[in-house]
JSON list of C-alpha atoms in Angstrom, two decimals:
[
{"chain": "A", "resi": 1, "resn": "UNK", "atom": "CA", "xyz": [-25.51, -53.40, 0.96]},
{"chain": "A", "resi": 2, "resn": "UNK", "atom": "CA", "xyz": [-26.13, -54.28, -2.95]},
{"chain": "A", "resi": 3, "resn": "UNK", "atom": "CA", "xyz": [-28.47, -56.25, -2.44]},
{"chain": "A", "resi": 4, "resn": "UNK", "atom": "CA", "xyz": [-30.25, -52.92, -0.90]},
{"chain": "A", "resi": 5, "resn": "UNK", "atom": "CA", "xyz": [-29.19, -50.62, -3.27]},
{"chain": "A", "resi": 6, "resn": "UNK", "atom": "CA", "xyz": [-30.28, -52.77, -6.35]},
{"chain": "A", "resi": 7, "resn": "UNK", "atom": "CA", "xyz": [-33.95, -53.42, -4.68]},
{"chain": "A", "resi": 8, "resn": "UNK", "atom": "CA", "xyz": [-33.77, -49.35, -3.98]},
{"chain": "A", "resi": 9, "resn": "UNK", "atom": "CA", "xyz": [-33.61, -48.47, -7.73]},
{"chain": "A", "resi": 10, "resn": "UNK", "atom": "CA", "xyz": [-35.63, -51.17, -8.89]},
{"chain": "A", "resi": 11, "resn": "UNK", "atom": "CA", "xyz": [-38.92, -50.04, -6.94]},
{"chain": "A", "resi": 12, "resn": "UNK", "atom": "CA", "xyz": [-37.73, -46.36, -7.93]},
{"chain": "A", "resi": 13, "resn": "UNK", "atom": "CA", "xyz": [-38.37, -47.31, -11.74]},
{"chain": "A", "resi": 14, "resn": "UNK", "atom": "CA", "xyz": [-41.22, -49.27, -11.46]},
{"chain": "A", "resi": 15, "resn": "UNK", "atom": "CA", "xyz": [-45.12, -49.23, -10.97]},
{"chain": "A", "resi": 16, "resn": "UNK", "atom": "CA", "xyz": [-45.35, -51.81, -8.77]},
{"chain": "A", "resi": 17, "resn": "UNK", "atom": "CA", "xyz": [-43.21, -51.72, -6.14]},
{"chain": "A", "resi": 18, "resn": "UNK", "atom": "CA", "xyz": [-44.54, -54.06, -3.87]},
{"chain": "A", "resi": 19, "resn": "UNK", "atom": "CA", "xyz": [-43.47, -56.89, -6.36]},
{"chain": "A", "resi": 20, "resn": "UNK", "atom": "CA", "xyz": [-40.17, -56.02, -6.32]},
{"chain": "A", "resi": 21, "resn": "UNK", "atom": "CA", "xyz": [-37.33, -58.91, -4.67]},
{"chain": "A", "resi": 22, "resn": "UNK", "atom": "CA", "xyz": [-34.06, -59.34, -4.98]},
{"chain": "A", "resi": 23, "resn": "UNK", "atom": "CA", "xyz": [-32.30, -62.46, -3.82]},
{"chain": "A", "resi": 24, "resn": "UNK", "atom": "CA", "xyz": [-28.59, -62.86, -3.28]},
{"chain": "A", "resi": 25, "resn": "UNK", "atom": "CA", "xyz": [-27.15, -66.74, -4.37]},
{"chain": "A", "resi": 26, "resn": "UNK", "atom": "CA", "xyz": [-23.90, -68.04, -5.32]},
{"chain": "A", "resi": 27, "resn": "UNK", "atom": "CA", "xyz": [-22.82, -68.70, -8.88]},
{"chain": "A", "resi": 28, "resn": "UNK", "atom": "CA", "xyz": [-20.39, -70.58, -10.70]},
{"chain": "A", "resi": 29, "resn": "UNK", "atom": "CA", "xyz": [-18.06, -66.83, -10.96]},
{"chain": "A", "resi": 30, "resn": "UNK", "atom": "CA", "xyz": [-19.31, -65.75, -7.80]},
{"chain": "A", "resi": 31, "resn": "UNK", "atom": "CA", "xyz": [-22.35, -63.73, -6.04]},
{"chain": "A", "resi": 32, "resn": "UNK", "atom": "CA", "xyz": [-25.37, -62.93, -8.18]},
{"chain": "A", "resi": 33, "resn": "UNK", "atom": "CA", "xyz": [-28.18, -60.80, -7.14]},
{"chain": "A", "resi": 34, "resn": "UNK", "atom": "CA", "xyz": [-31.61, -61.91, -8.87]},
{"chain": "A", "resi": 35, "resn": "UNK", "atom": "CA", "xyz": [-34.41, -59.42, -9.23]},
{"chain": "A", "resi": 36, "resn": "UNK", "atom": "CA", "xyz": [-37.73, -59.99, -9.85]},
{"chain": "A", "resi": 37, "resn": "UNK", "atom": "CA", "xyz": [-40.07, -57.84, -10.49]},
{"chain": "A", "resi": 38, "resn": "UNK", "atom": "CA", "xyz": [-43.68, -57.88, -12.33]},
{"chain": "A", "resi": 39, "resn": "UNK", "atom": "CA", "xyz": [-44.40, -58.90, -15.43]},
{"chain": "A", "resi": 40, "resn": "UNK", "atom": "CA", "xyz": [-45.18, -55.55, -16.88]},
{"chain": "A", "resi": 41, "resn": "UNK", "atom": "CA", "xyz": [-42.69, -53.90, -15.14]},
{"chain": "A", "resi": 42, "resn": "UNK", "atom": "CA", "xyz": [-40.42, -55.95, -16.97]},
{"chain": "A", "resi": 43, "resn": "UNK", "atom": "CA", "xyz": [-39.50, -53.44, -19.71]},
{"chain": "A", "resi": 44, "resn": "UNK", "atom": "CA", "xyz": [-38.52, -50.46, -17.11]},
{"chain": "A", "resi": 45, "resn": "UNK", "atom": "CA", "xyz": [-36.10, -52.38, -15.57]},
{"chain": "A", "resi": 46, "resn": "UNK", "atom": "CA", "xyz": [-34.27, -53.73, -18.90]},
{"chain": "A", "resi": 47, "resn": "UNK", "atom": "CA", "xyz": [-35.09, -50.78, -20.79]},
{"chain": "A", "resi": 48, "resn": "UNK", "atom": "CA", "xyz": [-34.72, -49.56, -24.68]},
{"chain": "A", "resi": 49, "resn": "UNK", "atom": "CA", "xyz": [-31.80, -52.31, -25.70]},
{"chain": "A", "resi": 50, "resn": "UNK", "atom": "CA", "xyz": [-31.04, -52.92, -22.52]},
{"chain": "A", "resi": 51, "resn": "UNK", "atom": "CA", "xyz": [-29.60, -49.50, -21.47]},
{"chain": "A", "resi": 52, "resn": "UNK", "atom": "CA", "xyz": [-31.11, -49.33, -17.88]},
{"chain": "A", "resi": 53, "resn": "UNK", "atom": "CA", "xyz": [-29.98, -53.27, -16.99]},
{"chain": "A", "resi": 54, "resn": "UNK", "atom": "CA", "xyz": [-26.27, -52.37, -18.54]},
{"chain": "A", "resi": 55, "resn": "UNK", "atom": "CA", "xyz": [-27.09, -49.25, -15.83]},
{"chain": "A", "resi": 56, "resn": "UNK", "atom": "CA", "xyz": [-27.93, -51.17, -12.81]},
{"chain": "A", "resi": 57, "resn": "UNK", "atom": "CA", "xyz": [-24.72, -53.72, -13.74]},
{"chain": "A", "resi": 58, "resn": "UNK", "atom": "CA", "xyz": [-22.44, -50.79, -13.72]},
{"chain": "A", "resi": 59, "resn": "UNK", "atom": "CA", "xyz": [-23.57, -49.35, -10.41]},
{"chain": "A", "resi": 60, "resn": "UNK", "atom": "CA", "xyz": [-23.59, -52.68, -9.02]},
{"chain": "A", "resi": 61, "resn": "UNK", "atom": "CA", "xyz": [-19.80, -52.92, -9.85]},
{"chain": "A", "resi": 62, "resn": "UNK", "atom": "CA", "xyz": [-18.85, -49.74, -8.84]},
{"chain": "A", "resi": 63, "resn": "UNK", "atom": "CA", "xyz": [-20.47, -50.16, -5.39]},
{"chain": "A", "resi": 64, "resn": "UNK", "atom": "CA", "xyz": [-19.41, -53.86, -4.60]},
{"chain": "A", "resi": 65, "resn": "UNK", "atom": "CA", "xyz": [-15.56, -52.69, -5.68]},
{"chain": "A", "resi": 66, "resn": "UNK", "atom": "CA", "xyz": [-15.05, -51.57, -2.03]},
{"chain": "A", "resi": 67, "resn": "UNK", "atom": "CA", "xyz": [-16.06, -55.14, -0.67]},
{"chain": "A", "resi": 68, "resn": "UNK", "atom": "CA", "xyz": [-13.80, -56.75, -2.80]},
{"chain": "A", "resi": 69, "resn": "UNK", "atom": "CA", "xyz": [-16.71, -59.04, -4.42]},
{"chain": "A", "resi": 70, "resn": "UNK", "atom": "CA", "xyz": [-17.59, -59.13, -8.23]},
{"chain": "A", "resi": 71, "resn": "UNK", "atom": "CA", "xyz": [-21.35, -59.53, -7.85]},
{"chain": "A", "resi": 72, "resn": "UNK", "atom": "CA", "xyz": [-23.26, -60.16, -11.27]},
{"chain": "A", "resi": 73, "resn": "UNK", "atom": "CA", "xyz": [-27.10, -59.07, -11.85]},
{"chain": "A", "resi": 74, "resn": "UNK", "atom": "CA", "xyz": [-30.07, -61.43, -13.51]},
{"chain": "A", "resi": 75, "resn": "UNK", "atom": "CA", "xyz": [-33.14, -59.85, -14.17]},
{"chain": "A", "resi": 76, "resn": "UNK", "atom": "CA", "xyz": [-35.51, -62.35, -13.90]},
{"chain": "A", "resi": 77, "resn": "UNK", "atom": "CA", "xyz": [-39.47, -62.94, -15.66]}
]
């Protein structure tokens, strides 16, 4: 269901959507969702000092809570 919901708002924010992925592996502290999107799409997903990234973490955490996983987000170039 994150996995989802991250790939959701990530082709909401940028141009192309079509380039969007978002691939769920295990880390060292747990889950960790990668996204990848375009190269100039880049920005819209971080964006201004990281505000929108800090954005996606904190939703991300708020909807894996009820799962009882900690998953962590990488934006990926």
């Amino acid at each position: 269901m994150e996995k989802d919901l991250i790939e959701y708002i990530a082709k909401s924010l940028v141009d192309d959507s079509a380039a969007v992925s978002v691939e769920e592996t295990e880390g060292e502290r747990g889950p960790v969702l990668q996204l990848r999107v375009a190269e100039n799409d880049i920005g819209k997903v971080i964006g201004k000092y990281g505000r929108i990234a800090k954005a996606l973490r904190t939703v991300l955490s708020a909807s894996s809570g009820k799962s009882g996983k900690r998953y962590s987000l990488e934006i990926l170039d």
